PDB file of C-alpha atoms in Angstrom:
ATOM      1  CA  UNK G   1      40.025  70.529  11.248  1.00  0.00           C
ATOM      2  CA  UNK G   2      39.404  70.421  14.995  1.00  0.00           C
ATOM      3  CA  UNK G   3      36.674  72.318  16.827  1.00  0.00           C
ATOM      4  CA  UNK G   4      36.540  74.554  19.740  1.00  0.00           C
ATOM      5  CA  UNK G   5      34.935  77.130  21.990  1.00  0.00           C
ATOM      6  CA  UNK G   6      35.566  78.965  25.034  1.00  0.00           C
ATOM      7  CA  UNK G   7      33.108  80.822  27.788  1.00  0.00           C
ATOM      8  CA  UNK G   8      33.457  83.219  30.043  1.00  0.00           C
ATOM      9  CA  UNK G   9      30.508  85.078  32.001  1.00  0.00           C
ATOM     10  CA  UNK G  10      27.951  83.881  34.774  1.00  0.00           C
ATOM     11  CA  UNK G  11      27.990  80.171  35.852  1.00  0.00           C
ATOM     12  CA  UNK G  12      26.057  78.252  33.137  1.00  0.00           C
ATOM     13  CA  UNK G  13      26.126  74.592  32.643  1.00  0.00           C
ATOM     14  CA  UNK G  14      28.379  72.982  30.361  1.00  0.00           C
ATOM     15  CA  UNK G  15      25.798  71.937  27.808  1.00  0.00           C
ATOM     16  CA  UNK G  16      24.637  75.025  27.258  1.00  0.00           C
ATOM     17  CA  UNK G  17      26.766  75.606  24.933  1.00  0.00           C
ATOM     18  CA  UNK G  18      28.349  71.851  23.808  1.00  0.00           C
ATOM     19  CA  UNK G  19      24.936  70.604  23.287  1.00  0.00           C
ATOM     20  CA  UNK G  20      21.848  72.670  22.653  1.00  0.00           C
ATOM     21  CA  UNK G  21      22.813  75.559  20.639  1.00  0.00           C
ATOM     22  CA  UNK G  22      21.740  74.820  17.095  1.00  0.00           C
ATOM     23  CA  UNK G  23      25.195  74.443  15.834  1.00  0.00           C
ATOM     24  CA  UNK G  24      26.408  73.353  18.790  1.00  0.00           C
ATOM     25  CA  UNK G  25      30.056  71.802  19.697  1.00  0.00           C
ATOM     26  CA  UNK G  26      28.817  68.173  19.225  1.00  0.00           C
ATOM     27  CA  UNK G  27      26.270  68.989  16.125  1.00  0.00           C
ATOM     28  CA  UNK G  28      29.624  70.294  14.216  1.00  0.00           C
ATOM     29  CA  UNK G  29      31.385  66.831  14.972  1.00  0.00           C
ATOM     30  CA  UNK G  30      28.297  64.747  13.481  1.00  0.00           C
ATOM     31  CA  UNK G  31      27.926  67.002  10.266  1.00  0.00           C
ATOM     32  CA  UNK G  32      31.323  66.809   9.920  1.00  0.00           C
ATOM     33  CA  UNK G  33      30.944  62.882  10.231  1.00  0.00           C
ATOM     34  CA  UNK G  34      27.648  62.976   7.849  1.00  0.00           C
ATOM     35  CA  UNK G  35      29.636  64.975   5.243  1.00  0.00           C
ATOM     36  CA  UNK G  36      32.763  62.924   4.700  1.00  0.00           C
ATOM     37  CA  UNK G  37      33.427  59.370   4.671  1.00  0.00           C
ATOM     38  CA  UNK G  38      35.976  59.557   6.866  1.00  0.00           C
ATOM     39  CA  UNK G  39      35.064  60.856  11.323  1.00  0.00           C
ATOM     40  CA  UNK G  40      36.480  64.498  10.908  1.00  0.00           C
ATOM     41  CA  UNK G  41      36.308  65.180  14.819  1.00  0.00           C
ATOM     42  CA  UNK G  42      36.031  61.594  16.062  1.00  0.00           C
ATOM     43  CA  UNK G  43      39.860  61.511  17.269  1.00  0.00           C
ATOM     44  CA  UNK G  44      38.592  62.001  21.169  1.00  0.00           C
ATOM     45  CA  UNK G  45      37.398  65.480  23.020  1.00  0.00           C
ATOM     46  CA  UNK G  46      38.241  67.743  26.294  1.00  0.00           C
ATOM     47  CA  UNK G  47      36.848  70.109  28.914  1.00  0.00           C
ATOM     48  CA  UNK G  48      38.518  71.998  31.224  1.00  0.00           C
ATOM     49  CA  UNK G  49      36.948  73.945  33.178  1.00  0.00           C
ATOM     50  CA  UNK G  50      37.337  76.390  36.304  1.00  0.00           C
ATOM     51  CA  UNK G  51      36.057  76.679  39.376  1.00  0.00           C
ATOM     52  CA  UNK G  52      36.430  78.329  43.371  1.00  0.00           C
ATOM     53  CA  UNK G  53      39.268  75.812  43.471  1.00  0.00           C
ATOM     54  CA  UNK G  54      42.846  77.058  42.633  1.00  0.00           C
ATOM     55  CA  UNK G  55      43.479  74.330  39.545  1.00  0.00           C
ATOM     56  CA  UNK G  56      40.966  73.935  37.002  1.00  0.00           C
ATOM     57  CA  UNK G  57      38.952  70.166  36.229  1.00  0.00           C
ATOM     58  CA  UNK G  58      39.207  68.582  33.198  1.00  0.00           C
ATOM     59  CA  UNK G  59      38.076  65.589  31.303  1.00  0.00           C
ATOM     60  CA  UNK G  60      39.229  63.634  27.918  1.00  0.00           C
ATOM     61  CA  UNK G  61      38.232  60.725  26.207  1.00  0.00           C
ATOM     62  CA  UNK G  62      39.188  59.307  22.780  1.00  0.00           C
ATOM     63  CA  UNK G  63      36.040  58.193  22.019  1.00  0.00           C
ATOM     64  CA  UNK G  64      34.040  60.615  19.360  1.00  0.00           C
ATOM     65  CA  UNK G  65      32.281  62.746  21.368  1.00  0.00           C
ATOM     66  CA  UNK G  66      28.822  62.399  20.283  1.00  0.00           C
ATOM     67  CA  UNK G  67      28.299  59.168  21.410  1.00  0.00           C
ATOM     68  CA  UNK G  68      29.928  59.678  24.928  1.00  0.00           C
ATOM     69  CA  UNK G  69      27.482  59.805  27.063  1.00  0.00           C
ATOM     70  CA  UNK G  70      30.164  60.172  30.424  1.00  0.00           C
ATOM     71  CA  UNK G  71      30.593  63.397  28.375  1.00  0.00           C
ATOM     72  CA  UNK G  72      26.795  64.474  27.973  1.00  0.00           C
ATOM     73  CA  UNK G  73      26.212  63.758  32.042  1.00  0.00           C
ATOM     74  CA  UNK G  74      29.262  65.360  32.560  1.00  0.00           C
ATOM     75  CA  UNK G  75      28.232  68.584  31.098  1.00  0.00           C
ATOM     76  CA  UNK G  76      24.357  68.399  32.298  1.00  0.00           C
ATOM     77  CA  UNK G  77      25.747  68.694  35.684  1.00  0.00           C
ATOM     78  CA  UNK G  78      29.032  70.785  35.784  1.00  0.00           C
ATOM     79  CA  UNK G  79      28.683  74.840  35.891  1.00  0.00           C
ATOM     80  CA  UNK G  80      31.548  77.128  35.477  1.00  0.00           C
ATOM     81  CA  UNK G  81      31.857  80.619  34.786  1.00  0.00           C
ATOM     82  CA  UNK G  82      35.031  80.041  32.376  1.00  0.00           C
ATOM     83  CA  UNK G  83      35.432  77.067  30.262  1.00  0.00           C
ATOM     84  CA  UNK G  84      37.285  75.323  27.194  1.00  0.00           C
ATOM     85  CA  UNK G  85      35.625  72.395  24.893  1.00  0.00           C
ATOM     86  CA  UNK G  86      37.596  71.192  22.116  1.00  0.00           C
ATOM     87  CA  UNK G  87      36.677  68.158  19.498  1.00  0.00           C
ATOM     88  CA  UNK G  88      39.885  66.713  17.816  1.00  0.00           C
ATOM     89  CA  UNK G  89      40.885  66.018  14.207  1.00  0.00           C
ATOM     90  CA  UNK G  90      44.469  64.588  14.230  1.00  0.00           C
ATOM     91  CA  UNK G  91      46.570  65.646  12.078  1.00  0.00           C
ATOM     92  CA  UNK G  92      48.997  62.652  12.467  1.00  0.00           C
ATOM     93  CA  UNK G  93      49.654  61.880  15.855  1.00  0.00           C
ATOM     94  CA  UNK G  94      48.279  59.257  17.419  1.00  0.00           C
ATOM     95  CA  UNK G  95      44.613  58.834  19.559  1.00  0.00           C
ATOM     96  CA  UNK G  96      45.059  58.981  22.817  1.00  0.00           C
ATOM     97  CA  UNK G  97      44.083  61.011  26.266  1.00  0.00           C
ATOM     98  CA  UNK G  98      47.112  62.568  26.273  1.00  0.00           C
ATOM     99  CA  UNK G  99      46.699  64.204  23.374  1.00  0.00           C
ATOM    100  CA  UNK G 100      43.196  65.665  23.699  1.00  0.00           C
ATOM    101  CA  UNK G 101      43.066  69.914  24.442  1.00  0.00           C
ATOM    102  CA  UNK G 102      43.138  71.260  26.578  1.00  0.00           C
ATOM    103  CA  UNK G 103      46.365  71.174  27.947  1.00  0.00           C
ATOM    104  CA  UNK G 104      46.199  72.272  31.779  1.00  0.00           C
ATOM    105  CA  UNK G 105      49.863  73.261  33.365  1.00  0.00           C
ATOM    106  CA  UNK G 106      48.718  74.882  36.901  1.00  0.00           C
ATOM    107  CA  UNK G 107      46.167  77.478  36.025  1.00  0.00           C
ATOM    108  CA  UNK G 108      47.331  77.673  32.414  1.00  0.00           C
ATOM    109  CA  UNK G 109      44.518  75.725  30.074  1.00  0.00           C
ATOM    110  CA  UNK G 110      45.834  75.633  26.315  1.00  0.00           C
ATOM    111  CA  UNK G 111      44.018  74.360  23.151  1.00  0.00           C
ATOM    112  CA  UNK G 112      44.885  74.951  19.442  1.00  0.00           C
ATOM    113  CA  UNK G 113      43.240  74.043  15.867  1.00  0.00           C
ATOM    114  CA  UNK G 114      45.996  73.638  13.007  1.00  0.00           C
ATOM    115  CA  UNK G 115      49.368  72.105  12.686  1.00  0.00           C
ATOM    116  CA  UNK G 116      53.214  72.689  12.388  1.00  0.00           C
ATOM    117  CA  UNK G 117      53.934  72.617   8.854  1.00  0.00           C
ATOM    118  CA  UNK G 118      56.303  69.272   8.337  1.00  0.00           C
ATOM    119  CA  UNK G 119      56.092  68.767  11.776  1.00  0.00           C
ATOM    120  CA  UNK G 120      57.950  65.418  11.752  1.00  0.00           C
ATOM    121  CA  UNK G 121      61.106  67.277  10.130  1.00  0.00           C
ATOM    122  CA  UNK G 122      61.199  70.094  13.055  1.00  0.00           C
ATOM    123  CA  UNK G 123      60.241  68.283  15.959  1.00  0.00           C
ATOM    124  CA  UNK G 124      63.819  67.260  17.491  1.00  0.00           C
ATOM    125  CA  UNK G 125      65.087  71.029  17.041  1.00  0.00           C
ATOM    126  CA  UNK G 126      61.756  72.392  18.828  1.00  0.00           C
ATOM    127  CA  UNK G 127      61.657  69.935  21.517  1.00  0.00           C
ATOM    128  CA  UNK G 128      65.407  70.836  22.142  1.00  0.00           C
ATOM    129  CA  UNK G 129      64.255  74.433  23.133  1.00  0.00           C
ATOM    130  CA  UNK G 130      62.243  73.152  26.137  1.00  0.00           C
ATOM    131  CA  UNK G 131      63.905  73.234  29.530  1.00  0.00           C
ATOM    132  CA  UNK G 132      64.596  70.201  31.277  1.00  0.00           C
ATOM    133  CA  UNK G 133      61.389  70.881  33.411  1.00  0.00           C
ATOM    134  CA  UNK G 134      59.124  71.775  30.950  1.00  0.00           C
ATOM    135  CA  UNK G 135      60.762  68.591  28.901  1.00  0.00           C
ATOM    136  CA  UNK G 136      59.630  66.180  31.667  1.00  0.00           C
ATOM    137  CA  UNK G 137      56.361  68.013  31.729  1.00  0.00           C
ATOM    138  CA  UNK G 138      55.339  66.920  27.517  1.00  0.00           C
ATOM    139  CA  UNK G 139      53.346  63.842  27.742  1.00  0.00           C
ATOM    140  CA  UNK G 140      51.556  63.499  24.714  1.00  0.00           C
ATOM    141  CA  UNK G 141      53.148  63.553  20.846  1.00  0.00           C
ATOM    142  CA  UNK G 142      51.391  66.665  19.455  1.00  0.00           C
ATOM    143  CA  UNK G 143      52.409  69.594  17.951  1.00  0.00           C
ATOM    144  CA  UNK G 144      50.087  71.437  20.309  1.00  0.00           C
ATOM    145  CA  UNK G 145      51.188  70.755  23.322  1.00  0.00           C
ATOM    146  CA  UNK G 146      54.883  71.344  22.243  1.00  0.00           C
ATOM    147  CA  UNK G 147      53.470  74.965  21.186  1.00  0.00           C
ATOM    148  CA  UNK G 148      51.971  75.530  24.482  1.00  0.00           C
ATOM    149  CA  UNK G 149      55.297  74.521  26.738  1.00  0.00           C
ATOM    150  CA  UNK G 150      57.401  76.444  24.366  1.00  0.00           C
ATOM    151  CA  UNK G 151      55.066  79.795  25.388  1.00  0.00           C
ATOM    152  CA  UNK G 152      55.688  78.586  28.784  1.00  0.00           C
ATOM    153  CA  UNK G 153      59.317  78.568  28.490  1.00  0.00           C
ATOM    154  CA  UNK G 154      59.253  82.243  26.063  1.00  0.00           C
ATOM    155  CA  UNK G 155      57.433  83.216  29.710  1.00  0.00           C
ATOM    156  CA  UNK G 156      53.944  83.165  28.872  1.00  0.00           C
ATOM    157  CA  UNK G 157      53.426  83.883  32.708  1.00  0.00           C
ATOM    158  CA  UNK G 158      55.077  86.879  32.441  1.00  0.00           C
ATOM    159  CA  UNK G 159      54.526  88.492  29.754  1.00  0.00           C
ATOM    160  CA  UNK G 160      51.907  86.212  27.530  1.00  0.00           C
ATOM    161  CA  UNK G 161      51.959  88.807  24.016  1.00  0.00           C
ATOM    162  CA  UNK G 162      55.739  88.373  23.919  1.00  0.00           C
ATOM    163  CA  UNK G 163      55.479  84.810  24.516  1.00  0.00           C
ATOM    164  CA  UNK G 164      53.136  83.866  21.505  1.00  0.00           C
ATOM    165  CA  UNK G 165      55.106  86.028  19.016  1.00  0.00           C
ATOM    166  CA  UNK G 166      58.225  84.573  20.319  1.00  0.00           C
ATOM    167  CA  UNK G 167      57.117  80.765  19.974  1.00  0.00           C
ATOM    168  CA  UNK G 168      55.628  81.531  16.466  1.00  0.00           C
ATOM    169  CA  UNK G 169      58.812  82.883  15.470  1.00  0.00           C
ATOM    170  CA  UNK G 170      60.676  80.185  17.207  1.00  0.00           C
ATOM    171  CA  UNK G 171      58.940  77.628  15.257  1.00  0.00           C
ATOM    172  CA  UNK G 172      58.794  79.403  11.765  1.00  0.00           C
ATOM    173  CA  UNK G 173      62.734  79.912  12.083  1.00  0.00           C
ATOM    174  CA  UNK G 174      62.945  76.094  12.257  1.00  0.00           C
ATOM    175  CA  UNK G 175      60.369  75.478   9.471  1.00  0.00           C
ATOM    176  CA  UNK G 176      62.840  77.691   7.412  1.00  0.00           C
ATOM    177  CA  UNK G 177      66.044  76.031   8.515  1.00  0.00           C
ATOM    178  CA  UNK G 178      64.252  73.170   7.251  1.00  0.00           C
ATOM    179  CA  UNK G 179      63.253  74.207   4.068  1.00  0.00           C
ATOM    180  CA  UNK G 180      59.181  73.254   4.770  1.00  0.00           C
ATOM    181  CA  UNK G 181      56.817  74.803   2.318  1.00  0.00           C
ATOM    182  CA  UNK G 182      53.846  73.659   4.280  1.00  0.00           C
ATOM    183  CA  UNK G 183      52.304  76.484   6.550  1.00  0.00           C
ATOM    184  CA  UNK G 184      52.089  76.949   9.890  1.00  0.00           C
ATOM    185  CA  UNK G 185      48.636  77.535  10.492  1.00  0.00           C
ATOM    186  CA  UNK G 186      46.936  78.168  13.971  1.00  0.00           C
ATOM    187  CA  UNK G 187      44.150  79.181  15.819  1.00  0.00           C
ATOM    188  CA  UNK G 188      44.073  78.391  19.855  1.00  0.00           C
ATOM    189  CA  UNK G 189      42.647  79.928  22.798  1.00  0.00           C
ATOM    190  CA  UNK G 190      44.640  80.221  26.062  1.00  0.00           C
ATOM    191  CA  UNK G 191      43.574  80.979  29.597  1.00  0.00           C
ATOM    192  CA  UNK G 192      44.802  81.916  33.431  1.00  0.00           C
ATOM    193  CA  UNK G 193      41.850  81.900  34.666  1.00  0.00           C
ATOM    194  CA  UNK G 194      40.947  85.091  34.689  1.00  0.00           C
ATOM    195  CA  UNK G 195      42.097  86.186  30.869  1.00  0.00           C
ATOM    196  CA  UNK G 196      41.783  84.882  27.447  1.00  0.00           C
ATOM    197  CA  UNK G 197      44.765  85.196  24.887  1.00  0.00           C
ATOM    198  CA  UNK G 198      42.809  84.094  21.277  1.00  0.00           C
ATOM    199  CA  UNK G 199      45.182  83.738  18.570  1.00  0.00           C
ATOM    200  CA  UNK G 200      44.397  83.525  14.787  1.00  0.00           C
ATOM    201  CA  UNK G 201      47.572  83.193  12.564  1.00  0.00           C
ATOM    202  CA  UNK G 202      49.191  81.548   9.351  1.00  0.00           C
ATOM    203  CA  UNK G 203      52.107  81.764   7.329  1.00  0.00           C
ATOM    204  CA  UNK G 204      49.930  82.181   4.238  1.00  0.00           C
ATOM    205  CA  UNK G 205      47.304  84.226   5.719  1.00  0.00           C
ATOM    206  CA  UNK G 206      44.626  81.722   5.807  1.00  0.00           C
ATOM    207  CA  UNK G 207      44.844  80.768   9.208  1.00  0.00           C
ATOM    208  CA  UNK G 208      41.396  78.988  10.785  1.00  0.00           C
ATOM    209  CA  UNK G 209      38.370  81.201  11.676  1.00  0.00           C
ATOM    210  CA  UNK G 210      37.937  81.898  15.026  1.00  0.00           C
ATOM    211  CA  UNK G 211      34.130  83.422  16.038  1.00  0.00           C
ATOM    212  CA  UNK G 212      33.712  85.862  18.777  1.00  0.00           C
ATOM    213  CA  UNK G 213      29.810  86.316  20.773  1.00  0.00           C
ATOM    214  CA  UNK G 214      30.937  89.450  23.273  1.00  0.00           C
ATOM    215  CA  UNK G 215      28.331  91.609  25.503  1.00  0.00           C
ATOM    216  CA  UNK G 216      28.169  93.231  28.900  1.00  0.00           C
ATOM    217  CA  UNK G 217      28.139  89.894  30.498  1.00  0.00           C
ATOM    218  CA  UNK G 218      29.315  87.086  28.696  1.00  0.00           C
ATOM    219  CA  UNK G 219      32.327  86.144  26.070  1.00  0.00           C
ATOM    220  CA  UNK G 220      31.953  83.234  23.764  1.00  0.00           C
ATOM    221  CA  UNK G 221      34.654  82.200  21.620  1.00  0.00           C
ATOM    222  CA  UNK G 222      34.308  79.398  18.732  1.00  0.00           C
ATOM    223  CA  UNK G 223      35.453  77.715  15.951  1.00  0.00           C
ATOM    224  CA  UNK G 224      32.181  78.224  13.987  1.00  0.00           C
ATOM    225  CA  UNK G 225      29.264  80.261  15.472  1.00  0.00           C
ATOM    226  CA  UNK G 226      27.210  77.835  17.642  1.00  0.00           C
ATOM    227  CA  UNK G 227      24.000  79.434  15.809  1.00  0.00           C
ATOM    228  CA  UNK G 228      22.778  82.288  12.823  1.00  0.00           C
ATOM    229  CA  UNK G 229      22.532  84.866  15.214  1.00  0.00           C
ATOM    230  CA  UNK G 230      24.326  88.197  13.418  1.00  0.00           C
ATOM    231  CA  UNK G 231      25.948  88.800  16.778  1.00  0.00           C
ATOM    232  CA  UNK G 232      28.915  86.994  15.700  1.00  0.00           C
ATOM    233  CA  UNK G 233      32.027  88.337  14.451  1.00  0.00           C
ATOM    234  CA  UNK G 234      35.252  86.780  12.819  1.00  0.00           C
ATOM    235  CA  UNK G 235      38.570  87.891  14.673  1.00  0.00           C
ATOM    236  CA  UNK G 236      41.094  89.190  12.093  1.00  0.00           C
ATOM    237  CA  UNK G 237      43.770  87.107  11.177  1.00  0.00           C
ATOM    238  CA  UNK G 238      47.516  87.694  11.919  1.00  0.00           C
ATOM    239  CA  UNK G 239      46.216  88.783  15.744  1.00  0.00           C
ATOM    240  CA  UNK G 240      46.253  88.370  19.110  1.00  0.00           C
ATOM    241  CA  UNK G 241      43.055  89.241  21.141  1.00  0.00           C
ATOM    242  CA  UNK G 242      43.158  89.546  25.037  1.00  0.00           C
ATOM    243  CA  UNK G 243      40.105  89.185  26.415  1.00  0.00           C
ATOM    244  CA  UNK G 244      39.575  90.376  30.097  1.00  0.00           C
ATOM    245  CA  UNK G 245      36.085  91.502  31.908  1.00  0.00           C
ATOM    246  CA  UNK G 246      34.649  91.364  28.425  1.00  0.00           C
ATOM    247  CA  UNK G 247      37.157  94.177  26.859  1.00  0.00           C
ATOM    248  CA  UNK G 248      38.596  93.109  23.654  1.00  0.00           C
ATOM    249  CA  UNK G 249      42.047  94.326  23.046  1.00  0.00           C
ATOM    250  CA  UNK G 250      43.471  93.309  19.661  1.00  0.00           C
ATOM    251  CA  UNK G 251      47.251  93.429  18.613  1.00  0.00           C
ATOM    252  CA  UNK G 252      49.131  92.796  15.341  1.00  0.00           C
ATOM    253  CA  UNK G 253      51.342  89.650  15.455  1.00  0.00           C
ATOM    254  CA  UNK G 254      55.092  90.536  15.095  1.00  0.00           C
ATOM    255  CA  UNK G 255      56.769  87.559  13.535  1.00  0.00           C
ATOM    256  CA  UNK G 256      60.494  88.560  13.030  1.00  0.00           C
TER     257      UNK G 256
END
């Protein structure tokens, strides 16, 4: 599976929390590469991060990210007060930049651990559902990214609660016209800027953990907890949590 976390709080630097937490972001991707034969999160990395400017920065590679070292300056130096890292498992398409999280569309940042169940099969009649602008905006071949421009179009700028239960039902109304057994499992994180939108969810109810670190002053989000401090909690599954100022709102997903 992929990896991810998510910040929010005072300016820190970058590898504060990719690199020196115990568990952090990059020590998950060599464990993961220790424990299998195979490089679990070696399929290329992102950051995006914001900033006083209007758009957020980002920056992918498709090499593995603990041997990036671009990556490790890049994150000594950068601060933000809001910020995505994500370390990528494909789950079929190919390795490229394009296809590294997160997505960034304007002030929207997007990233997502899990897949489309039969993907392949439901692709055509997903794409279809884009408008021609948000068509011309898909440059990369994942399931991910199609996710996030299909919120777009079900007017995640609007109204972003709507907009996720729409696309998930959008999606799991193909899967069915289909016939696909395989689940749709997903956990992603998406920001404006000044908001997070964390989203745990599966067909069969075993969707991907997603951690949440919350005080006073500071929001961390995660894949796994970045260390074994009892401060962590799982998010339920089946959910939706907005995150804004540090005040957790959770809501049941509505998939009909």
């Amino acid at each position: 599976m992929s990896r991810w976390l998510a910040y929010h709080g005072d300016s820190i630097y970058l590898d504060e929390l990719i690199y020196q937490p115990e568990h952090s972001l990059i020590q998950q991707s060599v464990e993961s590469n220790k424990k299998r034969t195979i490089r679990v999160n070696g399929d290329g990395f992102g950051l995006g991060w914001y900033s006083h400017r209007a758009l957020p920065g980002y920056y992918h590679d498709i090499l593995p990210a603990w041997g990036d070292e671009n990556l490790r300056s890049l994150a000594h130096h950068i601060s933000s007060h809001r910020f995505m890292a994500h370390i990528r498992h494909s789950t079929g398409s190919q390795v490229s930049r394009v296809n590294c999280h997160p997505f960034v569309l304007d002030n929207w940042m997007f990233l997502h651990n899990g897949h489309i169940g039969g993907f392949d099969q439901v692709k055509f009649t997903l794409v279809r559902q884009l408008t021609e602008e948000l068509f011309l905006k898909r440059v990369g071949t994942t399931d991910s990214e199609l996710i996030f421009l299909m919120m777009i179009k079900n007017g995640l700028r609007i109204d972003p609660i709507a907009a996720i239960n729409q696309t998930l039902y959008e999606i799991e109304q193909a899967m069915e016209d289909k016939a696909i057994t395989e689940p749709l499992k997903t956990s992603l994180c998406i920001s404006d800027g000044e908001q997070f939108w964390v989203v745990r969810y599966s067909s069969d109810h075993q969707p991907p953990p997603v951690f949440i670190q919350c005080s006073a002053k500071k929001t961390i989000l995660a894949s796994e907890p970045l260390d074994h401090s009892d401060s962590w909690k799982k998010i339920d599954r089946q959910t939706i949590t907005h995150i804004v100022n540090h005040h957790c709102t959770q809501y049941d997903l509505i998939i009909d």
